[in-house]
mmCIF file of C-alpha atoms and ligand atoms in Angstrom:
data_model
loop_
_atom_site.group_PDB
_atom_site.id
_atom_site.type_symbol
_atom_site.label_atom_id
_atom_site.label_comp_id
_atom_site.label_asym_id
_atom_site.label_seq_id
_atom_site.Cartn_x
_atom_site.Cartn_y
_atom_site.Cartn_z
ATOM 1 C CA MET A 1282 -35.377 -4.904 -38.310
ATOM 2 C CA THR A 1283 -35.264 -6.126 -34.627
ATOM 3 C CA GLU A 1284 -35.956 -3.823 -31.834
ATOM 4 C CA THR A 1285 -34.047 -4.606 -28.637
ATOM 5 C CA THR A 1286 -35.578 -3.677 -25.402
ATOM 6 C CA ASP A 1287 -33.850 -2.397 -22.175
ATOM 7 C CA ALA A 1288 -34.921 -5.643 -20.361
ATOM 8 C CA ALA A 1289 -33.397 -7.999 -23.101
ATOM 9 C CA LEU A 1290 -30.006 -6.009 -22.765
ATOM 10 C CA GLY A 1291 -29.998 -6.330 -18.793
ATOM 11 C CA PRO A 1292 -28.898 -3.846 -16.444
ATOM 12 C CA VAL A 1293 -25.851 -1.752 -16.874
ATOM 13 C CA THR A 1294 -23.238 -2.942 -14.357
ATOM 14 C CA ILE A 1295 -20.296 -0.612 -15.322
ATOM 15 C CA VAL A 1296 -19.600 2.376 -17.427
ATOM 16 C CA GLU A 1297 -15.969 3.338 -18.137
ATOM 17 C CA THR A 1298 -15.001 6.790 -18.501
ATOM 18 C CA PRO A 1299 -11.564 7.458 -19.221
ATOM 19 C CA ILE A 1300 -10.314 10.745 -17.438
ATOM 20 C CA SER A 1301 -6.860 12.086 -17.238
ATOM 21 C CA LEU A 1302 -5.035 15.002 -15.653
ATOM 22 C CA ASP A 1303 -1.394 15.989 -16.280
ATOM 23 C CA PHE A 1304 0.412 17.696 -13.542
ATOM 24 C CA SER A 1305 3.945 18.322 -12.360
ATOM 25 C CA TYR A 1306 4.880 17.199 -8.758
ATOM 26 C CA THR A 1307 7.821 18.615 -6.960
ATOM 27 C CA PRO A 1308 8.494 16.247 -4.110
ATOM 28 C CA GLY A 1309 10.951 18.094 -1.949
ATOM 29 C CA VAL A 1310 13.884 16.843 0.047
ATOM 30 C CA ALA A 1311 12.449 14.052 2.072
ATOM 31 C CA ALA A 1312 9.907 12.771 -0.695
ATOM 32 C CA SER A 1313 12.745 12.841 -3.249
ATOM 33 C CA ARG A 1314 15.257 10.736 -0.966
ATOM 34 C CA PHE A 1315 12.095 8.323 -0.376
ATOM 35 C CA LEU A 1316 11.415 7.992 -4.142
ATOM 36 C CA ARG A 1317 15.246 7.328 -4.892
ATOM 37 C CA SER A 1318 15.349 4.410 -2.215
ATOM 38 C CA LEU A 1319 12.480 2.954 -3.953
ATOM 39 C CA GLN A 1320 14.105 2.699 -7.114
ATOM 40 C CA GLN A 1321 16.618 0.874 -5.424
ATOM 41 C CA GLY A 1322 14.073 -1.621 -3.791
ATOM 42 C CA LYS A 1323 14.249 -0.114 -0.431
ATOM 43 C CA LEU A 1324 11.613 1.209 1.754
ATOM 44 C CA VAL A 1325 13.315 4.042 3.822
ATOM 45 C CA GLY A 1326 11.201 6.110 6.367
ATOM 46 C CA GLN A 1327 12.021 8.832 8.764
ATOM 47 C CA ARG A 1328 11.951 8.993 12.826
ATOM 48 C CA CYS A 1329 10.882 11.869 14.663
ATOM 49 C CA PRO A 1330 13.526 13.122 16.941
ATOM 50 C CA LYS A 1331 10.953 14.156 19.579
ATOM 51 C CA CYS A 1332 8.339 11.356 19.535
ATOM 52 C CA GLN A 1333 10.277 8.518 18.015
ATOM 53 C CA LYS A 1334 7.526 7.602 15.388
ATOM 54 C CA VAL A 1335 8.771 6.306 12.141
ATOM 55 C CA TYR A 1336 7.061 7.880 9.124
ATOM 56 C CA MET A 1337 6.747 5.906 5.891
ATOM 57 C CA PRO A 1338 6.472 7.652 3.539
ATOM 58 C CA PRO A 1339 8.437 10.375 5.072
ATOM 59 C CA ARG A 1340 7.415 14.053 4.634
ATOM 60 C CA GLY A 1341 10.455 15.715 6.389
ATOM 61 C CA ALA A 1342 8.634 16.760 9.476
ATOM 62 C CA CYS A 1343 6.457 15.203 12.121
ATOM 63 C CA SER A 1344 3.056 16.585 11.911
ATOM 64 C CA MET A 1345 2.277 15.958 15.588
ATOM 65 C CA CYS A 1346 5.617 17.675 17.045
ATOM 66 C CA GLY A 1347 6.346 20.062 14.397
ATOM 67 C CA VAL A 1348 9.809 19.240 14.195
ATOM 68 C CA ALA A 1349 12.044 18.186 11.189
ATOM 69 C CA THR A 1350 12.679 14.560 10.778
ATOM 70 C CA ASP A 1351 16.050 13.574 9.291
ATOM 71 C CA GLU A 1352 16.944 10.117 10.626
ATOM 72 C CA GLU A 1353 16.599 7.666 7.899
ATOM 73 C CA VAL A 1354 15.295 4.096 8.838
ATOM 74 C CA GLU A 1355 15.347 1.439 6.382
ATOM 75 C CA LEU A 1356 12.282 -1.050 6.733
ATOM 76 C CA SER A 1357 12.298 -4.591 5.955
ATOM 77 C CA GLY A 1358 8.902 -4.046 3.952
ATOM 78 C CA LYS A 1359 7.011 -6.791 5.963
ATOM 79 C CA GLY A 1360 3.943 -5.807 7.739
ATOM 80 C CA THR A 1361 0.796 -6.586 9.257
ATOM 81 C CA VAL A 1362 -2.896 -6.176 7.811
ATOM 82 C CA THR A 1363 -4.867 -3.829 10.185
ATOM 83 C CA THR A 1364 -7.758 -3.010 8.007
ATOM 84 C CA PHE A 1365 -8.827 -4.378 4.420
ATOM 85 C CA CYS A 1366 -11.706 -4.324 1.968
ATOM 86 C CA VAL A 1367 -12.920 -6.976 -0.417
ATOM 87 C CA THR A 1368 -14.125 -5.184 -3.681
ATOM 88 C CA ARG A 1369 -16.453 -7.243 -5.958
ATOM 89 C CA ILE A 1370 -16.834 -5.268 -8.716
ATOM 90 C CA PRO A 1371 -13.824 -5.261 -11.317
ATOM 91 C CA SER A 1372 -11.684 -2.124 -11.710
ATOM 92 C CA PRO A 1373 -9.465 -1.330 -14.978
ATOM 93 C CA GLY A 1374 -6.537 -3.556 -14.377
ATOM 94 C CA LEU A 1375 -8.132 -5.541 -11.634
ATOM 95 C CA GLU A 1376 -10.317 -8.437 -11.702
ATOM 96 C CA ALA A 1377 -12.999 -8.880 -8.906
ATOM 97 C CA PRO A 1378 -12.990 -9.820 -6.385
ATOM 98 C CA TYR A 1379 -9.665 -8.247 -5.351
ATOM 99 C CA VAL A 1380 -8.365 -7.035 -1.699
ATOM 100 C CA SER A 1381 -6.929 -3.614 -0.789
ATOM 101 C CA ALA A 1382 -5.406 -3.258 2.770
ATOM 102 C CA TRP A 1383 -4.126 -0.837 5.327
ATOM 103 C CA ILE A 1384 -0.728 -2.326 6.179
ATOM 104 C CA LEU A 1385 1.261 -1.505 9.477
ATOM 105 C CA LEU A 1386 5.070 -1.958 8.116
ATOM 106 C CA ASP A 1387 7.298 -3.428 10.656
ATOM 107 C CA GLY A 1388 9.224 -0.387 12.131
ATOM 108 C CA ALA A 1389 6.718 2.151 11.187
ATOM 109 C CA ASP A 1390 3.913 3.951 12.969
ATOM 110 C CA ILE A 1391 1.921 4.710 10.053
ATOM 111 C CA THR A 1392 0.027 2.548 7.830
ATOM 112 C CA SER A 1393 -0.026 2.287 4.067
ATOM 113 C CA MET A 1394 -2.692 0.960 1.527
ATOM 114 C CA PHE A 1395 -1.520 -1.908 -0.823
ATOM 115 C CA LEU A 1396 -3.141 -4.456 -2.619
ATOM 116 C CA ILE A 1397 -3.046 -8.142 -1.189
ATOM 117 C CA GLN A 1398 -2.790 -10.926 -3.824
ATOM 118 C CA GLU A 1399 -1.795 -14.619 -3.886
ATOM 119 C CA VAL A 1400 -4.581 -15.435 -1.353
ATOM 120 C CA ASP A 1401 -8.127 -16.132 -1.406
ATOM 121 C CA PRO A 1402 -9.895 -13.030 -0.288
ATOM 122 C CA ALA A 1403 -11.977 -15.110 2.138
ATOM 123 C CA ASP A 1404 -8.719 -15.933 3.917
ATOM 124 C CA VAL A 1405 -7.534 -12.333 4.298
ATOM 125 C CA ARG A 1406 -7.756 -11.190 8.005
ATOM 126 C CA LEU A 1407 -6.692 -8.580 10.555
ATOM 127 C CA GLY A 1408 -3.347 -9.273 11.854
ATOM 128 C CA MET A 1409 -2.186 -11.479 8.728
ATOM 129 C CA ARG A 1410 1.568 -10.937 8.097
ATOM 130 C CA VAL A 1411 2.618 -10.036 4.618
ATOM 131 C CA GLU A 1412 5.297 -9.045 2.325
ATOM 132 C CA PRO A 1413 5.853 -6.882 -0.705
ATOM 133 C CA VAL A 1414 6.199 -8.374 -4.250
ATOM 134 C CA TRP A 1415 8.373 -5.903 -6.237
ATOM 135 C CA VAL A 1416 8.445 -5.471 -10.054
ATOM 136 C CA ASP A 1417 11.705 -6.781 -11.752
ATOM 137 C CA ASP A 1418 14.632 -4.603 -11.080
ATOM 138 C CA SER A 1419 14.720 -3.553 -14.737
ATOM 139 C CA ASP A 1420 11.268 -2.238 -14.340
ATOM 140 C CA ARG A 1421 11.773 0.004 -11.258
ATOM 141 C CA LYS A 1422 11.036 3.677 -11.346
ATOM 142 C CA SER A 1423 10.948 6.168 -8.528
ATOM 143 C CA ASP A 1424 7.392 5.514 -7.255
ATOM 144 C CA LEU A 1425 5.312 2.971 -5.223
ATOM 145 C CA GLY A 1426 4.258 1.320 -8.122
ATOM 146 C CA ASN A 1427 7.377 -0.647 -7.676
ATOM 147 C CA ILE A 1428 5.353 -2.867 -5.302
ATOM 148 C CA LYS A 1429 3.069 -4.749 -7.250
ATOM 149 C CA TYR A 1430 1.039 -6.106 -4.232
ATOM 150 C CA TYR A 1431 1.478 -7.688 -0.761
ATOM 151 C CA ARG A 1432 1.111 -11.411 -0.127
ATOM 152 C CA PRO A 1433 0.934 -13.519 2.662
ATOM 153 C CA ILE A 1434 4.004 -14.878 4.557
ATOM 154 C CA ASP A 1435 4.233 -18.172 6.534
ATOM 155 C CA GLU A 1436 4.326 -16.281 9.981
ATOM 156 C CA PRO A 1437 1.880 -16.494 12.892
ATOM 157 C CA ASP A 1438 -0.603 -13.677 12.759
ATOM 158 C CA ALA A 1439 0.459 -10.431 14.765
ATOM 159 C CA GLU A 1440 -0.860 -10.147 18.341
ATOM 160 C CA TYR A 1441 -3.969 -7.688 18.328
ATOM 161 C CA ASP A 1442 -2.349 -5.487 21.008
ATOM 162 C CA THR A 1443 0.472 -4.585 18.468
ATOM 163 C CA TYR A 1444 -1.848 -3.151 15.838
ATOM 164 C CA LYS A 1445 -4.993 -2.352 17.675
ATOM 165 C CA ALA A 1446 -4.461 1.432 17.413
ATOM 166 C CA TYR A 1447 -4.573 1.196 13.705
ATOM 167 C CA VAL A 1448 -7.797 -0.773 13.220
HETATM 168 ZN ZN1 ZN B 1998 7.179 13.499 16.592
#
């Protein structure tokens, strides 16, 4: 019988603990319209009638002005990386290293978080222009999982002044 010591096994680097939580989500009018647009492969925000800010995803009201938003604004999906993080430990379904980033979508006034792929993590930078990669039409559901990740596009980096308020 062989006894294995802790030193021979090496350090524990990851512990997987499956946890699940079942719940029902009632999205409301604004989020329902947004989720349906996602199923059609579109990103649709809403503009505040008072301050003109465009929210994506929309919540049906401007949290700054306290007024309802109902003007819909379809966004191209392209955006600018304003902040990012390189994660060097694996996550379920993601090999390390991988990059998650806050992206300011063109025409929107708040950032959204997505993965950045199809690029060496060392090349990701603030101001980098990116576009969404959608799942196949037949796999689309009414959620943001329809966007698999963002990838760089062949455009010059955005000027710092255009996104400095979001860094
Ligand atoms: Zn407002």
